[in-house]
PDB file of N, CA and C in Angstrom:
ATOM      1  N   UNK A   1       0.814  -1.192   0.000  1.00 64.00           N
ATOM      2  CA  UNK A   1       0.000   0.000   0.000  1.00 64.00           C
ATOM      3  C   UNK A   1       0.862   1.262   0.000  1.00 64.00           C
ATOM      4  N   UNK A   2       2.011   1.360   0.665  1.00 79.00           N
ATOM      5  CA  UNK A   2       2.988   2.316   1.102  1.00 79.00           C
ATOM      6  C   UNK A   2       3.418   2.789  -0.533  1.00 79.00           C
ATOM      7  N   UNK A   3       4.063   1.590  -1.097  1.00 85.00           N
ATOM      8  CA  UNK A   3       4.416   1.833  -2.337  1.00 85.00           C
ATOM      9  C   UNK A   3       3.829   2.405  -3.123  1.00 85.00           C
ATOM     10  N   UNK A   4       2.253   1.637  -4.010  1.00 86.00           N
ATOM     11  CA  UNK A   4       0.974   2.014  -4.211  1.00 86.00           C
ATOM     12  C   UNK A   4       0.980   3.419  -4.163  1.00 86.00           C
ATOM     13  N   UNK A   5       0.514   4.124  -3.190  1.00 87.00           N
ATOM     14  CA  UNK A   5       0.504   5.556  -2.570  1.00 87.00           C
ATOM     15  C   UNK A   5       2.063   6.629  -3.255  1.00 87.00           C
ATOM     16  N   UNK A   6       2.856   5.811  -2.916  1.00 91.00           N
ATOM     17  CA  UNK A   6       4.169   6.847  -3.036  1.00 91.00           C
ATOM     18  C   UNK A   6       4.097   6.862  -5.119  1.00 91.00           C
ATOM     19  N   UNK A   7       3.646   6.042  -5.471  1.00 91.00           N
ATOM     20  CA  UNK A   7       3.778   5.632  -6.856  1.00 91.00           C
ATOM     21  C   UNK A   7       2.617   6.465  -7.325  1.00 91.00           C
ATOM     22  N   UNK A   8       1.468   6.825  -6.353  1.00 91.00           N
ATOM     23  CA  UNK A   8       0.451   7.839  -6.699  1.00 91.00           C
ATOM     24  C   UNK A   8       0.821   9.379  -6.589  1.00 91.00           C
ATOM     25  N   UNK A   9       1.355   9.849  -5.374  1.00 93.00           N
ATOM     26  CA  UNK A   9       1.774  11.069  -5.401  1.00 93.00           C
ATOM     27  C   UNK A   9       2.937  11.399  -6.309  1.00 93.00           C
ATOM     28  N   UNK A  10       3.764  10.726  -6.442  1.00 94.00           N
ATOM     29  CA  UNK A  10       5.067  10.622  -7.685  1.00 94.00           C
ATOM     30  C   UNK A  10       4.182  11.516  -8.811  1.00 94.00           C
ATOM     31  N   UNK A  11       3.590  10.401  -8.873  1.00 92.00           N
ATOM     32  CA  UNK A  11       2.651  10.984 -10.597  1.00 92.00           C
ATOM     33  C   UNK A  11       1.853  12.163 -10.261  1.00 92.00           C
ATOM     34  N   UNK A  12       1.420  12.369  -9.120  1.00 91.00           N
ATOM     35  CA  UNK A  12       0.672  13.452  -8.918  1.00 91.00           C
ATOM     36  C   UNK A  12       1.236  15.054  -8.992  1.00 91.00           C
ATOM     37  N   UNK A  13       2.640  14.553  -8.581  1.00 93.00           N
ATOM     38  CA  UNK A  13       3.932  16.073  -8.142  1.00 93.00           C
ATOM     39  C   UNK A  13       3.957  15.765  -9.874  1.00 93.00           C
ATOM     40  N   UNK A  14       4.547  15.266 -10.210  1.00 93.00           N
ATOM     41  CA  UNK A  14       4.979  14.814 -11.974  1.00 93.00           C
ATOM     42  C   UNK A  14       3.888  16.178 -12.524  1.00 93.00           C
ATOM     43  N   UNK A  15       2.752  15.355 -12.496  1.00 88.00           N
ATOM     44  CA  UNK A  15       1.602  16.442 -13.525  1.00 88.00           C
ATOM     45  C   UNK A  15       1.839  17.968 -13.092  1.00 88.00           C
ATOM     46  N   UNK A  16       1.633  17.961 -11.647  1.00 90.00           N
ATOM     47  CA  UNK A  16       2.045  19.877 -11.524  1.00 90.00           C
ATOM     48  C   UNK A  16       3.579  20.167 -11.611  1.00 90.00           C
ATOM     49  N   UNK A  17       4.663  19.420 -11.466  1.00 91.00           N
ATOM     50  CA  UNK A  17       5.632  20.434 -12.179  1.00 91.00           C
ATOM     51  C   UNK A  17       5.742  20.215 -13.626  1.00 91.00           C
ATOM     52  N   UNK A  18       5.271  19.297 -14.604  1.00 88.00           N
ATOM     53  CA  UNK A  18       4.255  19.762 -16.172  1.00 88.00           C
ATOM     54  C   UNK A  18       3.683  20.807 -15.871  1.00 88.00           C
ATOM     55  N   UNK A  19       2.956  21.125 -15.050  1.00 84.00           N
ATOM     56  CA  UNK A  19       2.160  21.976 -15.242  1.00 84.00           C
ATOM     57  C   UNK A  19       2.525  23.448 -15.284  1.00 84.00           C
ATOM     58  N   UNK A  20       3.574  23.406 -14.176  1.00 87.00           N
ATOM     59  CA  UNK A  20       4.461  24.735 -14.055  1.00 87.00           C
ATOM     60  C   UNK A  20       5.428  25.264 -15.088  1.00 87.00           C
ATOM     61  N   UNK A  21       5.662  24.050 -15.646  1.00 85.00           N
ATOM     62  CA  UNK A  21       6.741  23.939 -16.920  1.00 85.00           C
ATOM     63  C   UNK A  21       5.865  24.502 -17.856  1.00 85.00           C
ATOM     64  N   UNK A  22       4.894  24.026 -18.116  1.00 80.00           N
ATOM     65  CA  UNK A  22       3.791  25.010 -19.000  1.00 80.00           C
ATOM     66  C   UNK A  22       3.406  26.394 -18.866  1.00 80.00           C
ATOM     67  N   UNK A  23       3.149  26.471 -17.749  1.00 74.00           N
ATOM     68  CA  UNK A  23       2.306  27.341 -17.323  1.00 74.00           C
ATOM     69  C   UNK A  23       1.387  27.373 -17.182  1.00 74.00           C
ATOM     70  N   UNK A  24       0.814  27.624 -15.945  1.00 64.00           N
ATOM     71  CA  UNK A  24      -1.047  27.259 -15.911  1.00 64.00           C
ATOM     72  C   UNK A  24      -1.780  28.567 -15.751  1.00 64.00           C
ATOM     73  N   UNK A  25      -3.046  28.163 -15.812  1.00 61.00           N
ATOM     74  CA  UNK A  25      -4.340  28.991 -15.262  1.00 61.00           C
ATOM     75  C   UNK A  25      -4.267  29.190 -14.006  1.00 61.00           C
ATOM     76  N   UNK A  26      -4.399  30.583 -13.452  1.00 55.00           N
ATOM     77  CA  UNK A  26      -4.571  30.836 -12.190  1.00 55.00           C
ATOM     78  C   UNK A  26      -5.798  30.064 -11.432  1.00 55.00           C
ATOM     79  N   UNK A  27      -6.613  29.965 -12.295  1.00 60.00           N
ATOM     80  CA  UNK A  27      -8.034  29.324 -11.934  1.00 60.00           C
ATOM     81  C   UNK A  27      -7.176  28.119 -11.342  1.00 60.00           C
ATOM     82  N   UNK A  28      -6.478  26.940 -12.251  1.00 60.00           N
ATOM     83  CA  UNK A  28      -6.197  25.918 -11.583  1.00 60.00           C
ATOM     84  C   UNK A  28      -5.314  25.910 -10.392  1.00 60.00           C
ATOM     85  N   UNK A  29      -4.666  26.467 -10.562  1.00 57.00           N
ATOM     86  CA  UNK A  29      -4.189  27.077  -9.462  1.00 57.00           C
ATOM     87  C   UNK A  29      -4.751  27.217  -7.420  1.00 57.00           C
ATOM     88  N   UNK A  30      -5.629  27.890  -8.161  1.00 57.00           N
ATOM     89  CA  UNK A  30      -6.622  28.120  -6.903  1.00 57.00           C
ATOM     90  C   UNK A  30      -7.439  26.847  -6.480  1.00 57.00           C
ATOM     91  N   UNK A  31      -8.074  26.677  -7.323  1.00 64.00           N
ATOM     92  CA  UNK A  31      -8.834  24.952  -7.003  1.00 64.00           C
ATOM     93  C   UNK A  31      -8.656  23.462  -7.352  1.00 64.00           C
ATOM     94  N   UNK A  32      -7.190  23.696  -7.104  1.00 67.00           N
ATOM     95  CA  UNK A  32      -6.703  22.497  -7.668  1.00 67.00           C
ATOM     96  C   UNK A  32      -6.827  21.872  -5.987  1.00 67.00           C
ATOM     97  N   UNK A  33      -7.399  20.346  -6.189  1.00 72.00           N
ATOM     98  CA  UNK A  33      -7.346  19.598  -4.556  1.00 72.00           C
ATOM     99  C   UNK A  33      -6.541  18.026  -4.723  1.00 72.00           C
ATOM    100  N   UNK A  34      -5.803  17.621  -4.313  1.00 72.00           N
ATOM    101  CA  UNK A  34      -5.923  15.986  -4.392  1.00 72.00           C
ATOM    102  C   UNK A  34      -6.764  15.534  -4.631  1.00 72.00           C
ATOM    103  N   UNK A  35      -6.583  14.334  -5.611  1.00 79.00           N
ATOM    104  CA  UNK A  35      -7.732  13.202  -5.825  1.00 79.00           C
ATOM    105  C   UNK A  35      -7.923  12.304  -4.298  1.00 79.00           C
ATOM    106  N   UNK A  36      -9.099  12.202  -4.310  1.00 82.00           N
ATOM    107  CA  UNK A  36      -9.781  11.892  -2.670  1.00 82.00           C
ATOM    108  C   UNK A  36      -9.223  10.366  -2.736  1.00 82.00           C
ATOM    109  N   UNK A  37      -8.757   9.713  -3.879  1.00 84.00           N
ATOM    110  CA  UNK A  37      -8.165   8.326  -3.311  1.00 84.00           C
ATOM    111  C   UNK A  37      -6.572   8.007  -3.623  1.00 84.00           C
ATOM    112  N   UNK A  38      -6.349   9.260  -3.439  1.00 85.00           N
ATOM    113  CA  UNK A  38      -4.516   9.284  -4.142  1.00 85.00           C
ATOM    114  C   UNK A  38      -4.245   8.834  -1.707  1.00 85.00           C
ATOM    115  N   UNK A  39      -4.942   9.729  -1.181  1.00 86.00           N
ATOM    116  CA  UNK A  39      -4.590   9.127   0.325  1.00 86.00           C
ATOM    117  C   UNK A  39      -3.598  10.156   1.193  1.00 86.00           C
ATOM    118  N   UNK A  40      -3.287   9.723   2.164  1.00 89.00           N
ATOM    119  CA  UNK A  40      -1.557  11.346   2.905  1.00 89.00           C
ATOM    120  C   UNK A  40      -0.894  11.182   2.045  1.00 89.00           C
ATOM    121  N   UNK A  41      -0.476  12.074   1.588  1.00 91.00           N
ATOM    122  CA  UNK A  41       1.044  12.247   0.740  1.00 91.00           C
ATOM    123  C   UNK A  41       2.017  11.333   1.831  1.00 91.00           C
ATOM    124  N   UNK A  42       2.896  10.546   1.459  1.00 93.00           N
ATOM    125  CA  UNK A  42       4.074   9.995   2.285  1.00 93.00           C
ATOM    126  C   UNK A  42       4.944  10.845   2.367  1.00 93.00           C
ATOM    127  N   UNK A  43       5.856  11.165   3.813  1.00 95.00           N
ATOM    128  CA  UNK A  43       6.390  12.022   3.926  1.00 95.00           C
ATOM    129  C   UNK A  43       7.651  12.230   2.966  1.00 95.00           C
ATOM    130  N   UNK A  44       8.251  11.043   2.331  1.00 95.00           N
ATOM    131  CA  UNK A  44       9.633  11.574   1.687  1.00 95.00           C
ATOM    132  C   UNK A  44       9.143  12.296   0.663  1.00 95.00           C
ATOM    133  N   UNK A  45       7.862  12.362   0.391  1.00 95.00           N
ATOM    134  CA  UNK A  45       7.363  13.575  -0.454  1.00 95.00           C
ATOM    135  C   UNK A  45       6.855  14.740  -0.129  1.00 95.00           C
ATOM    136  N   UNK A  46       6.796  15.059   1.112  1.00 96.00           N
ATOM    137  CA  UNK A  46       6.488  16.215   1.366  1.00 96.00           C
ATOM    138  C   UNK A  46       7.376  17.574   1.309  1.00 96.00           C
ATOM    139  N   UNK A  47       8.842  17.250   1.035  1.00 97.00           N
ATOM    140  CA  UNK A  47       9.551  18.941   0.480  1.00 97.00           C
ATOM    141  C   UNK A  47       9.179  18.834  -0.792  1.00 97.00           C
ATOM    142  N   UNK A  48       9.175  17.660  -1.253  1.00 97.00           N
ATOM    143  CA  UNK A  48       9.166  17.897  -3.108  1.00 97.00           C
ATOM    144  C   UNK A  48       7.515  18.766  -2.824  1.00 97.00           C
ATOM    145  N   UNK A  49       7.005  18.427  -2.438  1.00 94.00           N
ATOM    146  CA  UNK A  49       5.631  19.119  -2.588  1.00 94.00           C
ATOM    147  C   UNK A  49       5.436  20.351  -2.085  1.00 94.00           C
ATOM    148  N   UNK A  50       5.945  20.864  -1.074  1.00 96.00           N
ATOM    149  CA  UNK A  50       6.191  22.191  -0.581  1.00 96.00           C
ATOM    150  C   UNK A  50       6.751  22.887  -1.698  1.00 96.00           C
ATOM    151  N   UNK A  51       7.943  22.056  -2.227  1.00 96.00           N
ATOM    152  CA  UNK A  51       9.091  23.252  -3.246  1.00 96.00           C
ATOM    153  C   UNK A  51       7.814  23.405  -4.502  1.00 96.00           C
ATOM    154  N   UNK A  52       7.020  22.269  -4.788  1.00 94.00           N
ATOM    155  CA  UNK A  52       6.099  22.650  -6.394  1.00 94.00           C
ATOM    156  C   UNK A  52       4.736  23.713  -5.522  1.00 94.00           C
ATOM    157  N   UNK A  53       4.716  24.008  -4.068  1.00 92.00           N
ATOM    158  CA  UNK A  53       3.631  24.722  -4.106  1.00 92.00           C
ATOM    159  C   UNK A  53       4.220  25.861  -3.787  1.00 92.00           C
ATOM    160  N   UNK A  54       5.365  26.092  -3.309  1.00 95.00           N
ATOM    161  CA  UNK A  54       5.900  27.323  -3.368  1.00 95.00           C
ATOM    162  C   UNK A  54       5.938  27.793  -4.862  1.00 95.00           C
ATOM    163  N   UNK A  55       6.354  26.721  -5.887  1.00 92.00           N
ATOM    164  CA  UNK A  55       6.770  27.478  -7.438  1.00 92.00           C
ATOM    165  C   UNK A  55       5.261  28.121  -7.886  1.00 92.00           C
ATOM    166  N   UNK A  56       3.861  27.122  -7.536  1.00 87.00           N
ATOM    167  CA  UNK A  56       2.798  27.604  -7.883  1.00 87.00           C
ATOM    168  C   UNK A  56       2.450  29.342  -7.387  1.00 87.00           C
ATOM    169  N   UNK A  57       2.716  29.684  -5.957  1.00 91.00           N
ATOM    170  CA  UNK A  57       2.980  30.684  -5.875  1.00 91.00           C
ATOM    171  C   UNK A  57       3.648  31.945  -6.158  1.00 91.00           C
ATOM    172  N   UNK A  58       4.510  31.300  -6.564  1.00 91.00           N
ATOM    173  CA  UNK A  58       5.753  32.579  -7.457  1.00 91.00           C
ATOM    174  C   UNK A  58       5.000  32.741  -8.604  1.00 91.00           C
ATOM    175  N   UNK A  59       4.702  31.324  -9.690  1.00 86.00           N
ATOM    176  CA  UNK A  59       3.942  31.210 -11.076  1.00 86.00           C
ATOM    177  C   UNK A  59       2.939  32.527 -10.644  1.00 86.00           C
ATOM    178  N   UNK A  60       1.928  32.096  -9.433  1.00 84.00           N
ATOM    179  CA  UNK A  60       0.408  33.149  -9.397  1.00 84.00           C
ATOM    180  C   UNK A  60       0.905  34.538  -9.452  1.00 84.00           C
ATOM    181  N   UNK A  61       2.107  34.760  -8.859  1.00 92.00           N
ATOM    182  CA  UNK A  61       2.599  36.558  -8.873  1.00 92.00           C
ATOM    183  C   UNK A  61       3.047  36.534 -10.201  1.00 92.00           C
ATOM    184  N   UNK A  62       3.265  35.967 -10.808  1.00 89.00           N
ATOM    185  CA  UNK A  62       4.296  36.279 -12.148  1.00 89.00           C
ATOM    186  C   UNK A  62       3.064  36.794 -13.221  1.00 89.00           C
ATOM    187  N   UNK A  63       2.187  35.847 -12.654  1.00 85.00           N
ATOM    188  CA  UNK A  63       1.061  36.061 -13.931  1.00 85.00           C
ATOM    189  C   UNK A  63       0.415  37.036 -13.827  1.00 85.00           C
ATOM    190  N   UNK A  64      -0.485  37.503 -12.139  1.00 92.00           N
ATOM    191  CA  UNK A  64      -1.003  38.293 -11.737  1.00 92.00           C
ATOM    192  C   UNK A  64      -0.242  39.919 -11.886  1.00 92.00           C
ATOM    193  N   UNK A  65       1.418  40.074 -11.875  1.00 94.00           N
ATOM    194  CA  UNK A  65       1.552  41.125 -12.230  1.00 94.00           C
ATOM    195  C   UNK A  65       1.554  41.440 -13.682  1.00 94.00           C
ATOM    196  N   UNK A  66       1.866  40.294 -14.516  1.00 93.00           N
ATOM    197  CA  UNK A  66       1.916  40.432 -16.126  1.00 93.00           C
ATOM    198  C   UNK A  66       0.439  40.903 -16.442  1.00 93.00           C
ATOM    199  N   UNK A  67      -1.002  40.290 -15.813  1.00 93.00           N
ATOM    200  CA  UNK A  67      -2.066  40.708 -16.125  1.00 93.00           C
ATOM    201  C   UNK A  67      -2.119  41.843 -16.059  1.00 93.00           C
ATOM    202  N   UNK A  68      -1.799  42.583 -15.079  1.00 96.00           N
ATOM    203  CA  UNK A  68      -1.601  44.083 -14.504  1.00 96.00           C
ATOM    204  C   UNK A  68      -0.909  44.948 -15.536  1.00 96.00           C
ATOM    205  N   UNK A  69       0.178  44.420 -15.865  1.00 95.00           N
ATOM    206  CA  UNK A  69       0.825  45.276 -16.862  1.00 95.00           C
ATOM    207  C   UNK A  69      -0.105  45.136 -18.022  1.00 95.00           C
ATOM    208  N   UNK A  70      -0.327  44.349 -18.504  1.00 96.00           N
ATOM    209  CA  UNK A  70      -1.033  43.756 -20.004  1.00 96.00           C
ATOM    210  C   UNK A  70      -2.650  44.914 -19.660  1.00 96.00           C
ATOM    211  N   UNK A  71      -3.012  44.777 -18.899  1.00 96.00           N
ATOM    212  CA  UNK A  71      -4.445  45.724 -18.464  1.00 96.00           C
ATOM    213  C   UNK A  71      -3.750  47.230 -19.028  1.00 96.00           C
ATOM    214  N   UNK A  72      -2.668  47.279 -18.056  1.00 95.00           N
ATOM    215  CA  UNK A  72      -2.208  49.022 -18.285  1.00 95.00           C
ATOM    216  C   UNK A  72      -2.202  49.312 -19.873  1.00 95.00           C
ATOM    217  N   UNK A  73      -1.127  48.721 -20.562  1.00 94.00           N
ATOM    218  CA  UNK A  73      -1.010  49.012 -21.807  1.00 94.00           C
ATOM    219  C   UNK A  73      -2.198  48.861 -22.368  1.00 94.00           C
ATOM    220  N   UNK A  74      -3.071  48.177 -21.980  1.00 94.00           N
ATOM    221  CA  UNK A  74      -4.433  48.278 -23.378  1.00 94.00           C
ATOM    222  C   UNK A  74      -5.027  49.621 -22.457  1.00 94.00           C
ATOM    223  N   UNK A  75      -5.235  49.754 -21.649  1.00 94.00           N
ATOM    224  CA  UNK A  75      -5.641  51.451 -21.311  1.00 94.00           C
ATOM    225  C   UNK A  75      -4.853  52.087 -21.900  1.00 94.00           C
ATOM    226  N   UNK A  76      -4.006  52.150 -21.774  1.00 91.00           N
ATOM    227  CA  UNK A  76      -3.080  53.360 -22.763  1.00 91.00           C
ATOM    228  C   UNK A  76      -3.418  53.088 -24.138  1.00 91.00           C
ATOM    229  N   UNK A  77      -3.445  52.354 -24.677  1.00 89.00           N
ATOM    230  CA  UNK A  77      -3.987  51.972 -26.062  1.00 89.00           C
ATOM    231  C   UNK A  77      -5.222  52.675 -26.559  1.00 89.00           C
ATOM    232  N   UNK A  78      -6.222  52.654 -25.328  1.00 89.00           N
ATOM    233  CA  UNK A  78      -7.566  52.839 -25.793  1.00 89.00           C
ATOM    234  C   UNK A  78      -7.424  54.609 -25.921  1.00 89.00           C
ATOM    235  N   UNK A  79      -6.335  55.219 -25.597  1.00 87.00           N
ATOM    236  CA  UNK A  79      -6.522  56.691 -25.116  1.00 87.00           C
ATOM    237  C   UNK A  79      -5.940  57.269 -26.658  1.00 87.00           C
ATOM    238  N   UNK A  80      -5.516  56.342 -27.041  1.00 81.00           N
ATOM    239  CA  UNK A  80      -5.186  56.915 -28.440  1.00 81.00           C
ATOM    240  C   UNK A  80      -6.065  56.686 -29.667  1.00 81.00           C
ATOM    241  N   UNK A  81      -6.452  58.407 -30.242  1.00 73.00           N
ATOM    242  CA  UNK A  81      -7.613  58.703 -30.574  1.00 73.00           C
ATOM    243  C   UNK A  81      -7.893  57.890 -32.355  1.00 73.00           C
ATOM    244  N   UNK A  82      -8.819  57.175 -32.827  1.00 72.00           N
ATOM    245  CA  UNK A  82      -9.381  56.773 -34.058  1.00 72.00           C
ATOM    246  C   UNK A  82      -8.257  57.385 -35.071  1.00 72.00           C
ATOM    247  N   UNK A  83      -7.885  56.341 -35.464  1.00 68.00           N
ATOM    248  CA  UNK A  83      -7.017  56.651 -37.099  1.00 68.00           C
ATOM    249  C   UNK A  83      -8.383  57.704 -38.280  1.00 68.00           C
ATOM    250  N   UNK A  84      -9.739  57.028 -37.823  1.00 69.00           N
ATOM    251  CA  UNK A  84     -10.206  58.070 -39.001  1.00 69.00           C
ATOM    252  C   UNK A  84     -10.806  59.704 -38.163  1.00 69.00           C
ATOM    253  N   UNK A  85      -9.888  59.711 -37.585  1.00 58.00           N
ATOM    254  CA  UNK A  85     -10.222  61.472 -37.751  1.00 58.00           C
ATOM    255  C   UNK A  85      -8.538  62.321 -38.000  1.00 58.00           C
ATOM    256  N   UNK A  86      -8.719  62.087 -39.269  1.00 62.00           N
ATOM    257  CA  UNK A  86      -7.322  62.459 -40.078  1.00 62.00           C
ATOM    258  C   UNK A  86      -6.962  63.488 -39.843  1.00 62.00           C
ATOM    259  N   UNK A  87      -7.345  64.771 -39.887  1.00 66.00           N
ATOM    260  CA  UNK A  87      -7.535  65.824 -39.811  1.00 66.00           C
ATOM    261  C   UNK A  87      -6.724  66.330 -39.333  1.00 66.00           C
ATOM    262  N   UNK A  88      -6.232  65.520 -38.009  1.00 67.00           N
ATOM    263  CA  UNK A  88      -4.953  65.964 -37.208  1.00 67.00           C
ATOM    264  C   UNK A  88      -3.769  64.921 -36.433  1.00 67.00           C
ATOM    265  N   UNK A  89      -2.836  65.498 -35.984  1.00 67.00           N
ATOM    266  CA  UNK A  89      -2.150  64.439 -36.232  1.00 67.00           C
ATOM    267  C   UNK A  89      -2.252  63.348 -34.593  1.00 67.00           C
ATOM    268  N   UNK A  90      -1.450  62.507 -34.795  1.00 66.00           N
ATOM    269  CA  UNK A  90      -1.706  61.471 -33.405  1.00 66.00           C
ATOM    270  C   UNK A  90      -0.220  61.181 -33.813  1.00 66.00           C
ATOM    271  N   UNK A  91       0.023  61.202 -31.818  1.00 72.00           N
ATOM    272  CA  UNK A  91       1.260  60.848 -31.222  1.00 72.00           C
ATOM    273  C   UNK A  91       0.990  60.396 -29.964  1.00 72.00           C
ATOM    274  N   UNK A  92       1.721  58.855 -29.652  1.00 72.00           N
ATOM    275  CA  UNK A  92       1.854  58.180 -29.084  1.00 72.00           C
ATOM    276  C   UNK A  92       3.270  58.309 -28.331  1.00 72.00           C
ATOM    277  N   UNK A  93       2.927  58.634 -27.212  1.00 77.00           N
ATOM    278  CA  UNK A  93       3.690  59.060 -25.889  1.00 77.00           C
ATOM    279  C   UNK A  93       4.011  56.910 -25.888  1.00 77.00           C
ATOM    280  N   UNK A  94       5.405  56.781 -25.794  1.00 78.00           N
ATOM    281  CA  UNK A  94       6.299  55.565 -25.747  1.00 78.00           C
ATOM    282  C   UNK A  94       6.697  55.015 -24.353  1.00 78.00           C
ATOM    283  N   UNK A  95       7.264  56.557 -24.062  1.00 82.00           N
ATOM    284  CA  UNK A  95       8.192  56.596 -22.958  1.00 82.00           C
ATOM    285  C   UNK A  95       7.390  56.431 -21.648  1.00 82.00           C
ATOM    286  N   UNK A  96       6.161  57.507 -21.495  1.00 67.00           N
ATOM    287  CA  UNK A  96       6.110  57.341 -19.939  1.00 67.00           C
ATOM    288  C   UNK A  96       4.386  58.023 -19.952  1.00 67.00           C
TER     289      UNK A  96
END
């Protein structure tokens, strides 16, 4: 059973650092739970599992500030006025 179990969480850490290697959805992120018959994690797995839920955490800031930035620039985007009113000219502030 010991084995069994350790041969379940193995595969279980496996899929989320795939997953981190990818990159995930914050969504999964947040509600991701153990499968209710994977059982306790065995302890010689419990840093490996700390170190992949710490990375999930760094991943959630990495993304959450990129969203932030990615939001800003399309506001700045939107402030720059319709190509069809020709009439006059448009300049796009780069810098700041």
């Amino acid at each position: 059973m010991a084995d069994q179990q350790l041969s379940v969480w193995t595969d279980i850490l496996d899929a989320l650092e795939a997953d981190l290697a990818r990159g995930v959805d914050l969504d999964q992120i947040d509600s991701w739970a153990a499968p209710t018959d994977a059982g306790p994690i065995p302890e010689e797995l419990v840093d490996r599992a700390r170190t992949v839920l710490e990375a999930q955490h760094r991943l959630a800031a990495e993304l959450t500030l990129e969203r932030e930035t990615i939001g800003r620039h399309l506001a700045a985007l939107r402030t720059v006025p319709s190509a069809q009113n020709t009439y006059r000219s448009v300049y796009l502030d780069t810098i700041g």
